[in-house]
N, CA and C of each residue as an Amber inpcrd file, in Angstrom:
protein
   552
   8.7080000  27.4930000   3.3050000   7.9080000  27.1530000   2.1510000
   6.4350000  26.9850000   2.5520000   6.2000000  26.3090000   3.6750000
   4.8410000  26.0790000   4.1490000   4.1550000  27.4110000   4.4490000
   4.8860000  28.3380000   5.0950000   4.3190000  29.6550000   5.4010000
   3.9820000  30.4260000   4.1330000   4.8270000  30.2970000   3.1200000
   4.5890000  30.9860000   1.8510000   3.3220000  30.4530000   1.1870000
   3.1000000  29.1220000   1.2480000   1.8900000  28.5420000   0.6740000
   0.6410000  28.9780000   1.4280000   0.7220000  29.0360000   2.7390000
  -0.4080000  29.4970000   3.5520000  -0.7230000  30.9470000   3.2130000
   0.3050000  31.7670000   3.1220000   0.1140000  33.1690000   2.7760000
  -0.4940000  33.3150000   1.3830000  -0.0060000  32.5450000   0.4210000
  -0.5480000  32.5860000  -0.9250000  -2.0240000  32.1700000  -0.9250000
  -2.3450000  31.1420000  -0.1710000  -3.7360000  30.6970000  -0.0580000
  -4.6270000  31.7860000   0.5090000  -4.1640000  32.4700000   1.5440000
  -4.9450000  33.5560000   2.1420000  -5.1460000  34.7050000   1.1610000
  -4.1110000  35.0290000   0.4060000  -4.2190000  36.0950000  -0.5920000
  -5.2410000  35.7170000  -1.6570000  -5.2080000  34.4680000  -2.1150000
  -6.1670000  34.0260000  -3.1250000  -7.5940000  34.0390000  -2.5930000
  -7.7740000  33.6180000  -1.3620000  -9.1080000  33.6370000  -0.7530000
  -9.6010000  35.0690000  -0.6230000  -8.7370000  35.9690000  -0.1410000
  -9.1220000  37.3750000  -0.0030000  -9.4630000  37.9800000  -1.3570000
  -8.6860000  37.6620000  -2.3820000  -8.9570000  38.1710000  -3.7220000
 -10.2850000  37.6660000  -4.2610000 -10.5590000  36.3830000  -4.0640000
 -11.8290000  35.8160000  -4.5190000 -12.9980000  36.4490000  -3.7840000
 -12.8700000  36.6500000  -2.4940000 -13.9310000  37.2770000  -1.7090000
 -14.1700000  38.7050000  -2.1910000 -13.0950000  39.4490000  -2.4160000
 -13.2310000  40.8320000  -2.8810000 -13.9290000  40.8630000  -4.2310000
 -13.5470000  39.9690000  -5.1250000 -14.1860000  39.9070000  -6.4420000
 -15.6660000  39.5790000  -6.2960000 -15.9840000  38.5670000  -5.5250000
 -17.3730000  38.1500000  -5.3480000 -18.1820000  39.2420000  -4.6790000
 -17.6530000  39.8390000  -3.6150000 -18.3690000  40.8900000  -2.8960000
 -18.5960000  42.0860000  -3.8070000 -17.6150000  42.4450000  -4.6120000
 -17.7590000  43.5460000  -5.5530000 -18.8000000  43.2520000  -6.6170000
 -18.8800000  42.0010000  -7.0610000 -19.8710000  41.6130000  -8.0680000
 -21.2770000  41.7200000  -7.4920000 -21.4400000  41.3710000  -6.1990000
 -22.7570000  41.4890000  -5.5740000 -23.2010000  42.9400000  -5.5260000
 -22.2590000  43.8640000  -5.3690000 -22.5920000  45.2710000  -5.1930000
 -22.8960000  45.9800000  -6.5070000 -22.6090000  45.3410000  -7.6590000
 -22.8720000  45.9970000  -8.9240000 -24.3710000  46.1520000  -9.1240000
 -24.8070000  47.3010000  -9.6500000 -26.2360000  47.4890000  -9.8980000
 -26.7570000  46.4600000 -10.9030000 -27.9580000  46.0020000 -10.6830000
 -28.5970000  45.0660000 -11.5940000 -29.2020000  45.8560000 -12.7520000
 -29.3060000  45.2470000 -13.9060000 -29.8190000  45.9520000 -15.0680000
 -31.2880000  46.3040000 -14.9410000 -32.0400000  45.6090000 -14.1070000
 -33.4610000  45.8920000 -13.9920000 -33.7880000  46.8700000 -12.8660000
 -32.7920000  47.5470000 -12.3240000 -33.0730000  48.5160000 -11.2750000
 -33.7590000  49.7290000 -11.8860000 -34.6020000  50.4200000 -11.1070000
 -35.4280000  51.4720000 -11.6640000 -34.6740000  52.6720000 -12.2110000
 -33.4630000  52.9290000 -11.7200000 -32.7450000  54.1020000 -12.1710000
 -31.2610000  53.8000000 -12.1980000 -30.5930000  54.1620000 -13.2480000
 -29.1580000  53.9340000 -13.3260000 -28.4380000  54.9550000 -12.4730000
 -27.2910000  54.5640000 -11.9260000 -26.5350000  55.4630000 -11.0650000
 -26.1730000  56.7460000 -11.7890000 -25.8790000  56.6720000 -13.0860000
 -25.5150000  57.8630000 -13.8380000 -26.6400000  58.8820000 -13.9010000
 -27.8890000  58.4380000 -13.7990000 -29.0100000  59.3600000 -13.8940000
 -29.2010000  60.1590000 -12.6070000 -28.4910000  59.8000000 -11.5460000
 -28.5940000  60.5340000 -10.2860000 -27.5080000  61.6100000 -10.2140000
 -27.4290000  62.4080000 -11.2300000 -26.4210000  63.4460000 -11.2730000
 -26.9630000  64.7230000 -10.6400000 -26.0670000  65.6700000 -10.4710000
 -26.4680000  66.9670000  -9.9310000 -27.5410000  67.5730000 -10.8220000
 -28.4970000  68.1770000 -10.2120000 -29.6370000  68.8620000 -10.8270000
 -30.7060000  67.9100000 -11.3520000 -30.4960000  66.6130000 -11.2490000
 -31.5290000  65.6510000 -11.6370000 -32.5710000  65.5840000 -10.5170000
 -33.8170000  65.3140000 -10.8570000 -34.8160000  65.1360000  -9.7960000
 -34.4450000  63.9390000  -8.9260000 -34.6500000  64.0700000  -7.6380000
 -34.3890000  62.9580000  -6.7220000 -35.4230000  61.8620000  -6.9590000
 -35.0450000  60.6080000  -6.7590000 -36.0330000  59.5380000  -6.8650000
 -37.1730000  59.7700000  -5.8640000 -38.3750000  59.4920000  -6.2880000
 -39.5430000  59.6690000  -5.4280000 -39.6730000  58.4410000  -4.5350000
 -39.8710000  58.6630000  -3.2400000 -40.0580000  57.5370000  -2.3360000
 -40.8870000  57.9550000  -1.1320000 -41.4710000  56.9590000  -0.4900000
 -42.2090000  57.1300000   0.7580000 -41.5480000  56.2550000   1.7950000
 -41.7600000  56.5870000   3.0610000 -41.1580000  55.8050000   4.1370000
 -41.9750000  55.9660000   5.4080000 -41.7570000  55.0480000   6.3260000
 -42.3780000  55.1120000   7.6440000 -41.2830000  55.3860000   8.6550000
 -41.4310000  56.4890000   9.3820000 -40.4480000  56.8530000  10.4050000
 -40.5860000  55.9110000  11.5920000 -39.5770000  55.9340000  12.4720000
 -39.6170000  55.0150000  13.6160000 -40.7660000  55.3260000  14.5700000
 -41.3500000  56.5200000  14.4520000 -42.5080000  56.8360000  15.2900000
 -43.8090000  56.3050000  14.6860000 -43.7110000  55.6210000  13.5370000
 -44.8720000  55.0110000  12.9090000 -45.5900000  55.8950000  11.8990000
 -45.1820000  57.1560000  11.7680000 -45.8300000  58.0630000  10.8160000
 -45.2510000  57.8420000   9.4210000 -46.1490000  57.9750000   8.4150000
 -45.7410000  57.7850000   7.0290000 -45.4700000  59.1390000   6.3800000
 -44.4280000  59.1560000   5.5460000 -44.0230000  60.3880000   4.8690000
 -43.7110000  60.0860000   3.4120000 -43.7900000  61.1160000   2.6060000
 -43.3640000  61.0680000   1.2210000 -42.3630000  62.1960000   1.0210000
 -41.3610000  61.9730000   0.2060000 -40.3760000  63.0190000  -0.0520000
 -41.0550000  64.2910000  -0.5460000 -42.1050000  64.1480000  -1.3040000
 -42.8250000  65.2950000  -1.8710000 -43.3360000  66.2540000  -0.7850000
 -43.5970000  65.7600000   0.4160000 -44.0730000  66.6020000   1.5220000
 -43.0700000  67.6850000   1.8990000 -41.8120000  67.5080000   1.5290000
 -40.7720000  68.4360000   1.9590000 -40.3670000  69.4170000   0.8640000
 -41.1310000  69.4260000  -0.2240000 -40.8610000  70.3960000  -1.2970000
 -40.8870000  71.7960000  -0.6910000 -39.9150000  72.6160000  -1.0810000
 -39.8120000  73.9710000  -0.5410000 -38.7380000  74.1070000   0.5250000
 -38.2000000  72.9710000   0.9910000 -37.1050000  72.9730000   1.9620000
 -35.9310000  72.1970000   1.3900000 -34.7670000  72.4760000   1.9160000
 -33.6050000  71.6560000   1.5710000 -33.7340000  70.3560000   2.3610000
 -33.5480000  69.2410000   1.6880000 -33.6770000  67.9270000   2.3290000
 -32.3340000  67.2120000   2.2470000 -31.8760000  66.7270000   3.3800000
 -30.6870000  65.8820000   3.4210000 -31.1690000  64.4580000   3.6430000
 -30.9210000  63.5760000   2.6870000 -31.2640000  62.1590000   2.8200000
 -29.9580000  61.4510000   3.1430000 -29.8370000  61.0030000   4.3940000
 -28.5970000  60.4140000   4.8920000 -28.7840000  58.9120000   5.0650000
 -27.9560000  58.1390000   4.3580000 -27.9590000  56.6900000   4.4980000
 -26.8640000  56.3270000   5.4840000 -27.2310000  55.6110000   6.5470000
 -26.3140000  55.3290000   7.6430000 -26.6560000  53.9740000   8.2620000
 -25.8270000  53.5490000   9.2100000 -26.0870000  52.3340000   9.9880000
 -25.4420000  52.4980000  11.3560000 -26.0070000  51.8410000  12.3360000
 -25.5100000  51.9620000  13.7170000 -24.1210000  51.3550000  13.8780000
 -23.7370000  50.4380000  13.0010000 -22.4350000  49.7730000  13.0800000
 -21.3560000  50.4940000  12.2800000 -21.6980000  51.5830000  11.6330000
 -20.7880000  52.3440000  10.7710000 -20.1340000  53.4640000  11.5880000
 -18.8270000  53.3400000  11.8600000 -18.1260000  54.3180000  12.6990000
 -18.2170000  55.7470000  12.1570000 -18.0040000  56.0060000  10.8670000
 -18.1490000  57.3790000  10.3760000 -19.5800000  57.9110000  10.5300000
 -20.5630000  57.0190000  10.4070000 -21.9640000  57.4260000  10.5850000
 -22.1980000  57.8890000  12.0210000 -21.6610000  57.1350000  12.9530000
 -21.7920000  57.4830000  14.3780000 -21.1490000  58.8350000  14.6360000
 -19.9970000  59.0920000  14.0070000 -19.2810000  60.3490000  14.2250000
 -20.0400000  61.5490000  13.6590000 -20.6880000  61.3980000  12.5090000
 -21.3360000  62.5550000  11.8950000 -22.7710000  62.7760000  12.3670000
 -23.3940000  61.7800000  12.9680000 -24.7930000  61.8740000  13.3700000
 -25.0650000  63.0860000  14.2680000 -24.2970000  63.2870000  15.3540000
 -24.5680000  64.4520000  16.2200000 -24.3660000  65.7830000  15.5000000
 -23.4110000  65.8510000  14.5800000 -23.1910000  67.0900000  13.8320000
 -24.3850000  67.4100000  12.9310000 -24.9710000  66.3780000  12.3540000
 -26.1330000  66.6040000  11.4980000 -27.3280000  67.0580000  12.3280000
 -27.4520000  66.5170000  13.5350000 -28.5210000  66.9560000  14.4300000
 -28.3150000  68.4280000  14.8050000 -27.0740000  68.8110000  15.0750000
 -26.7730000  70.2110000  15.3860000 -27.1010000  71.1080000  14.1990000
 -26.7800000  70.6770000  12.9940000 -27.0920000  71.4490000  11.7900000
 -28.6000000  71.6350000  11.6580000 -29.3620000  70.5870000  11.9080000
 -30.8210000  70.6890000  11.8480000 -31.3310000  71.6950000  12.8750000
 -30.7090000  71.7110000  14.0490000 -31.0990000  72.6700000  15.0770000
 -30.7440000  74.1020000  14.7090000 -29.6600000  74.2790000  13.9630000
 -29.2270000  75.6140000  13.5540000 -30.0850000  76.1780000  12.4190000
 -30.7100000  75.2980000  11.6480000 -31.5180000  75.7250000  10.4980000
 -32.9000000  75.0660000  10.5270000 -33.6560000  75.2380000  11.6100000
 -34.9050000  74.4800000  11.7510000 -35.9640000  74.7700000  10.6960000
 -35.9780000  75.9630000  10.1420000 -36.9830000  76.3030000   9.1320000
 -36.4790000  76.1250000   7.7120000 -35.2170000  75.7310000   7.5690000
 -34.6020000  75.6540000   6.2420000 -34.3980000  74.2260000   5.7530000
 -34.1430000  73.2820000   6.6750000 -33.8160000  71.9240000   6.2320000
 -34.6550000  70.8680000   6.9380000 -34.7260000  69.7410000   6.2810000
 -35.2790000  68.5160000   6.8550000 -34.2110000  67.4540000   6.6330000
 -33.9060000  66.7060000   7.6830000 -32.9510000  65.6050000   7.5370000
 -33.7110000  64.2950000   7.6850000 -33.5610000  63.4430000   6.6820000
 -34.1720000  62.1140000   6.7030000 -33.0280000  61.1180000   6.8550000
 -32.9200000  60.5410000   8.0400000 -31.9040000  59.5230000   8.3240000
 -32.4880000  58.1650000   7.9540000 -31.9330000  57.5210000   6.9320000
 -32.4130000  56.2140000   6.4720000 -31.4370000  55.1390000   6.9320000
 -31.7840000  54.4470000   8.0050000 -30.9120000  53.4200000   8.5770000
 -30.8820000  52.1720000   7.6970000 -29.6860000  51.6270000   7.5510000
 -29.4940000  50.4000000   6.8030000 -29.3870000  49.1930000   7.7360000
 -29.7330000  49.3830000   9.0060000 -29.6920000  48.2920000   9.9850000
 -30.7740000  47.2690000   9.6700000 -30.5580000  46.0320000  10.1260000
 -31.4920000  44.9470000   9.8530000 -32.7330000  44.9650000  10.7390000
 -32.6620000  45.6040000  11.8890000 -33.8100000  45.5800000  12.7890000
 -34.0460000  46.9070000  13.4830000 -35.2680000  47.0870000  13.9490000
 -35.6350000  48.3200000  14.6490000 -34.8630000  48.4970000  15.9480000
 -34.5580000  47.4040000  16.6380000 -33.8750000  47.4990000  17.9310000
 -32.5100000  48.1730000  17.7900000 -31.7770000  47.8510000  16.7410000
 -30.4660000  48.4750000  16.5270000 -30.6170000  49.9830000  16.3770000
 -31.6630000  50.4090000  15.6830000 -31.9010000  51.8460000  15.4730000
 -32.2920000  52.5210000  16.7790000 -33.2400000  51.9360000  17.4950000
 -33.6830000  52.5680000  18.7450000 -32.5780000  52.5740000  19.7920000
 -31.7920000  51.5160000  19.8680000 -30.6510000  51.5060000  20.8000000
 -29.6410000  52.5890000  20.4300000 -29.3730000  52.7530000  19.1330000
 -28.4510000  53.7880000  18.6640000 -28.9630000  55.1700000  19.0610000
 -30.2440000  55.4200000  18.8420000 -30.8010000  56.7380000  19.1430000
 -30.7630000  57.0450000  20.6400000 -30.9560000  56.0380000  21.4700000
 -30.8470000  56.2400000  22.9180000 -29.4420000  56.6710000  23.3060000
 -28.4510000  56.1120000  22.6230000 -27.0590000  56.3790000  22.9610000
 -26.5020000  57.6280000  22.2660000 -26.8570000  57.8540000  20.9940000
 -26.2120000  58.8990000  20.1930000 -27.1660000  59.9510000  19.6370000
 -28.4520000  59.8140000  19.8630000 -29.4120000  60.6610000  19.1590000
 -29.9770000  61.8140000  19.9500000 -29.2030000  62.3390000  20.8770000
 -29.7120000  63.4710000  21.6660000 -30.1230000  64.6070000  20.7250000
 -31.3880000  64.9960000  20.8010000 -31.8950000  66.0820000  19.9800000
 -32.5410000  65.6370000  18.6800000 -32.5780000  64.3350000  18.4080000
 -33.1340000  63.8820000  17.1330000 -34.6490000  64.0690000  17.0680000
 -35.2720000  64.3860000  18.1960000 -36.7210000  64.5380000  18.2330000
 -37.1880000  65.8550000  17.6280000 -36.2680000  66.6900000  17.1460000
 -36.6440000  67.9550000  16.5280000 -37.6120000  67.6940000  15.3890000
 -38.4730000  68.6340000  15.1300000 -39.4870000  68.4780000  14.0920000
 -38.9390000  68.3420000  12.6870000 -37.6970000  68.7610000  12.4630000
 -37.1400000  68.6870000  11.1070000 -36.1670000  67.5180000  10.9380000
 -36.2560000  66.5330000  11.8380000 -35.4280000  65.3260000  11.7470000
 -36.3440000  64.1100000  11.7640000 -36.1720000  63.2470000  10.7810000
 -36.9360000  62.0090000  10.7180000 -35.9580000  60.8520000  10.6260000
 -36.2310000  59.7980000  11.3770000 -35.3930000  58.6040000  11.3550000
 -36.2720000  57.4440000  10.9200000 -35.7910000  56.7170000   9.9240000
 -36.5350000  55.5670000   9.4170000 -35.5490000  54.4430000   9.1300000
 -36.0860000  53.2390000   9.0550000 -35.2620000  52.1000000   8.6610000
 -35.6110000  51.7510000   7.2230000 -34.6030000  51.6490000   6.4090000
 -34.7540000  51.3410000   4.9890000 -34.7860000  49.8220000   4.8440000
 -35.9630000  49.2780000   5.0450000 -36.1350000  47.8240000   5.0320000
 -35.6620000  47.2170000   3.7180000 -34.7480000  46.2810000   3.8240000
 -34.1980000  45.6210000   2.6500000 -33.3370000  46.5430000   1.7940000
 -33.0110000  47.6960000   2.2940000 -32.1890000  48.6970000   1.5970000
 -32.7670000  49.0400000   0.2240000 -34.0940000  49.0310000   0.1490000
 -34.7660000  49.2970000  -1.1210000 -34.5490000  50.7270000  -1.6040000
 -34.5670000  51.6850000  -0.6950000 -34.3680000  53.0840000  -1.0890000
 -32.8960000  53.3290000  -1.3920000 -32.0270000  52.8720000  -0.5050000
 -30.5850000  53.1090000  -0.6850000 -30.0690000  52.4680000  -1.9670000
 -30.2970000  51.2010000  -2.1270000 -29.7060000  50.4780000  -3.2630000
 -30.5340000  50.5890000  -4.5350000 -31.8410000  50.3860000  -4.4370000
 -32.6640000  50.3630000  -5.6440000 -32.8720000  51.7480000  -6.2490000
 -33.0510000  52.7640000  -5.4090000 -33.3350000  54.0960000  -5.9450000
 -32.1030000  54.9890000  -6.0520000 -31.2370000  54.9520000  -5.0350000
 -30.0900000  55.8600000  -5.0050000 -28.7600000  55.1860000  -5.3540000
 -28.7460000  53.8830000  -5.5290000 -27.5250000  53.1260000  -5.8160000
 -26.4350000  53.4050000  -4.7780000 -26.8380000  53.4210000  -3.5240000
 -25.9210000  53.6780000  -2.4220000 -25.3690000  52.3590000  -1.8990000
 -24.0420000  52.2480000  -1.8820000 -23.3830000  51.0500000  -1.3970000
 -22.3460000  51.3440000  -0.3340000 -22.0380000  52.6030000  -0.1070000
 -21.0610000  52.9860000   0.9110000 -21.7520000  53.8570000   1.9380000
 -21.3450000  53.7290000   3.1730000 -21.9320000  54.5190000   4.2470000
 -20.8510000  55.3130000   4.9590000 -21.1680000  56.4700000   5.4530000
 -22.3980000  57.2210000   5.2150000 -22.4000000  57.8490000   3.8260000
 -23.5960000  58.0710000   3.3360000 -23.7750000  58.7600000   2.0680000
 -24.9910000  59.6530000   2.2070000 -24.8370000  60.9110000   1.7970000
 -25.9090000  61.8860000   1.9630000 -26.1750000  62.5880000   0.6470000
 -27.4370000  62.6670000   0.2920000 -27.8700000  63.4550000  -0.8560000
 -28.4610000  64.7470000  -0.3170000 -28.0000000  65.8600000  -0.8620000
 -28.5420000  67.1640000  -0.5130000 -29.4730000  67.5580000  -1.6510000
 -30.7400000  67.7220000  -1.3160000 -31.7570000  68.0560000  -2.3060000
 -32.1650000  69.5120000  -2.1220000 -32.2570000  70.2390000  -3.2090000
 -32.7060000  71.6220000  -3.1490000 -34.1970000  71.6870000  -2.8700000
 -34.7230000  72.8960000  -2.6490000 -36.1570000  73.0470000  -2.3730000
 -37.0540000  72.4960000  -3.4790000 -36.5210000  72.3730000  -4.7010000
 -37.2790000  71.7870000  -5.8090000 -37.1540000  70.2640000  -5.8550000
 -36.4870000  69.6880000  -4.8470000 -36.2470000  68.2500000  -4.7130000
 -35.3860000  67.6950000  -5.8500000 -34.5180000  68.5340000  -6.3870000
 -33.4960000  68.0980000  -7.3310000 -32.1930000  67.9070000  -6.5560000
 -31.3690000  67.0080000  -7.0320000 -30.1060000  66.7100000  -6.3580000
 -29.1440000  67.8810000  -6.5380000 -28.7530000  68.4640000  -5.4070000
 -27.7990000  69.5690000  -5.4240000 -26.3800000  69.0670000  -5.1770000
 -26.2630000  67.9980000  -4.3780000 -24.9450000  67.4660000  -4.0670000
 -25.0850000  66.0610000  -3.5000000 -23.9990000  65.3180000  -3.5970000
 -23.9020000  63.9780000  -3.0190000 -22.6180000  63.9610000  -2.2080000
 -22.7280000  63.5800000  -0.9430000 -21.5830000  63.5620000  -0.0450000
 -21.3630000  62.1260000   0.4180000 -20.1890000  61.5780000   0.1130000
 -19.8630000  60.2110000   0.5100000 -18.7770000  60.2720000   1.5660000
 -19.0140000  59.5950000   2.6830000 -18.0230000  59.5580000   3.7530000
 -18.2810000  60.6090000   4.8090000 -17.4290000  60.5880000   5.7880000
 -17.5310000  61.4690000   6.9430000 -17.1360000  62.8910000   6.5720000
 -18.0150000  63.8450000   6.8800000 -17.7010000  65.2630000   6.7180000
 -18.1630000  66.0020000   7.9600000 -17.7000000  67.2150000   8.1120000
 -18.1840000  68.0660000   9.1970000 -19.4190000  68.7860000   8.6890000
 -20.5420000  68.5490000   9.3420000 -21.8150000  69.0830000   8.8720000
 -22.1640000  70.4240000   9.4830000 -21.8980000  70.6110000  10.7530000
 -22.3220000  71.8480000  11.4130000 -21.2240000  72.9010000  11.3160000
 -20.9960000  73.3840000  10.0920000 -19.9700000  74.3940000   9.8460000
 -20.5980000  75.5860000   9.1180000 -19.9110000  76.7170000   9.1610000
 -20.3730000  77.8960000   8.4230000 -20.4580000  77.5860000   6.9330000
 -19.4850000  76.8380000   6.4350000 -19.4600000  76.4940000   5.0210000
 -20.6950000  75.6740000   4.6230000 -21.0670000  74.6840000   5.4360000
 -22.2280000  73.8540000   5.1160000 -23.5230000  74.6750000   5.2300000
 -23.6130000  75.5150000   6.2580000 -24.8060000  76.3660000   6.3920000
 -24.9240000  77.3110000   5.2020000 -23.8050000  77.8650000   4.7520000
 -23.8110000  78.7540000   3.5790000 -24.2460000  77.9960000   2.3240000
 -23.7780000  76.7780000   2.1950000 -24.1460000  75.9470000   1.0460000
 -25.6610000  75.7220000   1.0140000 -26.2310000  75.4590000   2.1660000
 -27.6740000  75.2360000   2.2630000 -28.4320000  76.5270000   1.9710000
 -27.9820000  77.6330000   2.5560000 -28.6140000  78.9360000   2.3040000
 -28.5840000  79.2640000   0.8100000 -27.4770000  78.9480000   0.1390000
 -27.3260000  79.2590000  -1.2840000 -28.3580000  78.5170000  -2.1330000
 -28.8120000  77.3730000  -1.6650000 -29.8180000  76.6120000  -2.4050000
 -31.1600000  77.3350000  -2.4490000 -31.3520000  78.2850000  -1.5430000
 -32.5620000  79.0840000  -1.5430000 -32.4310000  80.3230000  -2.4290000
 -31.2410000  80.5170000  -2.9980000 -31.0310000  81.6460000  -3.8770000
 -30.7470000  82.9510000  -3.1620000 -30.3610000  82.8390000  -1.8820000
 -30.0490000  84.0590000  -1.1120000 -28.5940000  84.3900000  -1.2110000
């Protein structure tokens, strides 16, 4: 009987935590864009960011190329698994894509330590790594709550696709998908 009560208590605590955590993740009504408005073919939210090298960028600078905006974190196992594949994809299509890795980590040290360990090749000219301070871009603009999550933007900076979770990036299928965005 005592074990059953302890188990029931744990279930109730877990349920309350799940409810509370889920309520925190719901978009607020005063956010700049509703999640429904981020549909395919909609213009991507406009944002600027500072890369870890200290240079400032605006999404508008990449008009004319396919842009992958990847929301990730160093503590996210699927993010760690897909990071090298995305770097390989950038290397395979250097004139066609730009990848913007937006880290959801709390500090710069976590990002730089991650890049030392897993970021071989991230220094390519078409790869930018930035920290999304306070998750303002991920949550406020893109309504991103799960990692990894990647938005594929066409050369017109409209949303072509949204990919949630771990996928294989450096494949013929993904390269073809990117090429198709150019109308070839």
